[in-house]
Amino acid sequence: QCITHKSKSNDEWLLEIGSSRIRALPLGDGEKLRGFRFHRIIIDEFALMPERIYNEVIIPFLSVVENPTQREQLYNLETTMIENGEMTEEERYVWPNNKLIALSSASYKFEYMYKAYEQFEELIRTGSSKESDAHRVIMQFSYDCAPKQLYDKNLLDQAKSTMSQSQFDREFGSIFTDDSSGYFKTSKMAACTLKDGETPTIEVAGEKGAKYILAFDPSWAESESSDDFAMMVLKLNDDRKIGTVVHSYALSGANLKQHIHYFYYLLNHFNIVSIVGDYNGGVQFINACNESSLFKKNNINIKCLTTNFDDLEHYQEKLVEGKKEYNLDDKTICYLRKPTSAWIRLANELLQANFDHRRIHFAARAIDDAYNEQRSKKIPIKDIQFLRTSQSGERQTDAAKMIDFVEHQFDMMNLIKTQCALIQITTSASGTQNFDLPSNLKRQTGPEKARKDSYSALVLGNWMVKLYYDMINIQVENVNYTFTPMFIK
């Protein structure tokens, strides 16, 4: 009842309480936040805020104090009274400072939030400069020091059984952890993630002249609680012979027609030079695409390479064979990978090594000009589904959906890294290595269960980048035949 006015626009909510105003603003790329001035700022999910936006956009919000003219007048009056002996320096009126409140779960120690935490801790311990009257506080609130009735015990028990220990420590224990305990280290993947402002950024349509590899891990179930149908686009760097993940798709609950439509969109808006997919389900999917009215209408027919690249003893010969079979003009560019135990181990070791040596990258968030460029791309956004039906919410304009789509792509970069961080390696009694989710996560059910399909697509795509460059750069020797043709009258 205390709110005297409320309004909503595309970019903000505005609530007025008397002469005070509360503005709720979306983060976006930070550009729409410039130009505001606030006296109280509350940042939710601080760990997800980019360091650049926090330092260059958020902090300047607090640069102007409240009632500056009134403060100046009162200060001058108090100075006159002090000079006349009517009051002392200690009796000056103390105006309230501007306030910044950051809320978040704990993060990894290698992330920016921990660095900000250490800065605050140091300032609290050593004190600010003599001229500063700033006050700071850090509150680490763990579930086990909260009132017993604050948390749902069933929720806590479920979290303990479904989360890894480091996840639970961060989310409920307010503890900063060193790194993930999985096969792929979060710190290594973070080092492979391009910083804001670097290129390439995430892309919703390919750069002219660039080359891309498309990887997919199919799922045929149409239930929201099933595995995701995952697709991933990697941008190739011919100089370094590496790939950068610039686009990703992971959706459960959609039908085959929707997956085919998204696959067609990627083929038409990225210069795809090679496709790799899981053989289990991939054969049916490629056939379904080729037989669809959409592909037939546009004369698209994807053909598969038949060369067996598993023969490591004759790998160079197989590369020559594959290079002769590969044909971009007639779309003989797809390789359906049979997931043998030996290949799974080699492909995961290759991905781990590439993380360690930064031979694969995750695209940067699109900001400033790059953000505007991606947002203005001409793609069939009206027909693209990238969220589950239950997540799609109210009907949007094409422009609003495009903004969400660009933001969604950066969220997908984080999803891929999260799934990779969950992967653990186990060895069977026969010596076979398995790369999978922890057993407690595999038992999860429902739409929000833990999945690994984007990780699987990344393993395929990373392996295909190496194969593509090995195959394209192999030298095919000319054979000198001994037979010389002769003309006989």
PDB file of N, CA, C and O in Angstrom, residues 121-128:
ATOM      1  N   GLU A 121      37.830  -7.435   2.660  1.00  0.00           N
ATOM      2  CA  GLU A 121      38.391  -7.975   3.899  1.00  0.00           C
ATOM      3  C   GLU A 121      39.636  -7.200   4.320  1.00  0.00           C
ATOM      4  O   GLU A 121      39.822  -6.874   5.499  1.00  0.00           O
ATOM      5  N   GLU A 122      40.476  -6.860   3.347  1.00  0.00           N
ATOM      6  CA  GLU A 122      41.698  -6.109   3.636  1.00  0.00           C
ATOM      7  C   GLU A 122      41.382  -4.697   4.116  1.00  0.00           C
ATOM      8  O   GLU A 122      42.000  -4.183   5.050  1.00  0.00           O
ATOM      9  N   LEU A 123      40.388  -4.052   3.482  1.00  0.00           N
ATOM     10  CA  LEU A 123      40.003  -2.698   3.884  1.00  0.00           C
ATOM     11  C   LEU A 123      39.390  -2.690   5.286  1.00  0.00           C
ATOM     12  O   LEU A 123      39.594  -1.752   6.061  1.00  0.00           O
ATOM     13  N   ILE A 124      38.649  -3.743   5.614  1.00  0.00           N
ATOM     14  CA  ILE A 124      38.075  -3.845   6.959  1.00  0.00           C
ATOM     15  C   ILE A 124      39.178  -4.047   7.989  1.00  0.00           C
ATOM     16  O   ILE A 124      39.166  -3.455   9.074  1.00  0.00           O
ATOM     17  N   ARG A 125      40.157  -4.850   7.646  1.00  0.00           N
ATOM     18  CA  ARG A 125      41.229  -5.191   8.580  1.00  0.00           C
ATOM     19  C   ARG A 125      42.184  -4.016   8.797  1.00  0.00           C
ATOM     20  O   ARG A 125      42.602  -3.725   9.913  1.00  0.00           O
ATOM     21  N   THR A 126      42.560  -3.328   7.721  1.00  0.00           N
ATOM     22  CA  THR A 126      43.555  -2.265   7.810  1.00  0.00           C
ATOM     23  C   THR A 126      42.932  -0.887   7.960  1.00  0.00           C
ATOM     24  O   THR A 126      43.611   0.064   8.367  1.00  0.00           O
ATOM     25  N   GLY A 127      41.642  -0.754   7.593  1.00  0.00           N
ATOM     26  CA  GLY A 127      40.990   0.544   7.679  1.00  0.00           C
ATOM     27  C   GLY A 127      41.210   1.371   6.424  1.00  0.00           C
ATOM     28  O   GLY A 127      42.170   1.166   5.674  1.00  0.00           O
ATOM     29  N   SER A 128      40.289   2.301   6.166  1.00  0.00           N
ATOM     30  CA  SER A 128      40.398   3.175   4.995  1.00  0.00           C
ATOM     31  C   SER A 128      41.323   4.339   5.308  1.00  0.00           C
ATOM     32  O   SER A 128      41.867   4.461   6.401  1.00  0.00           O
TER      33      SER A 128
END
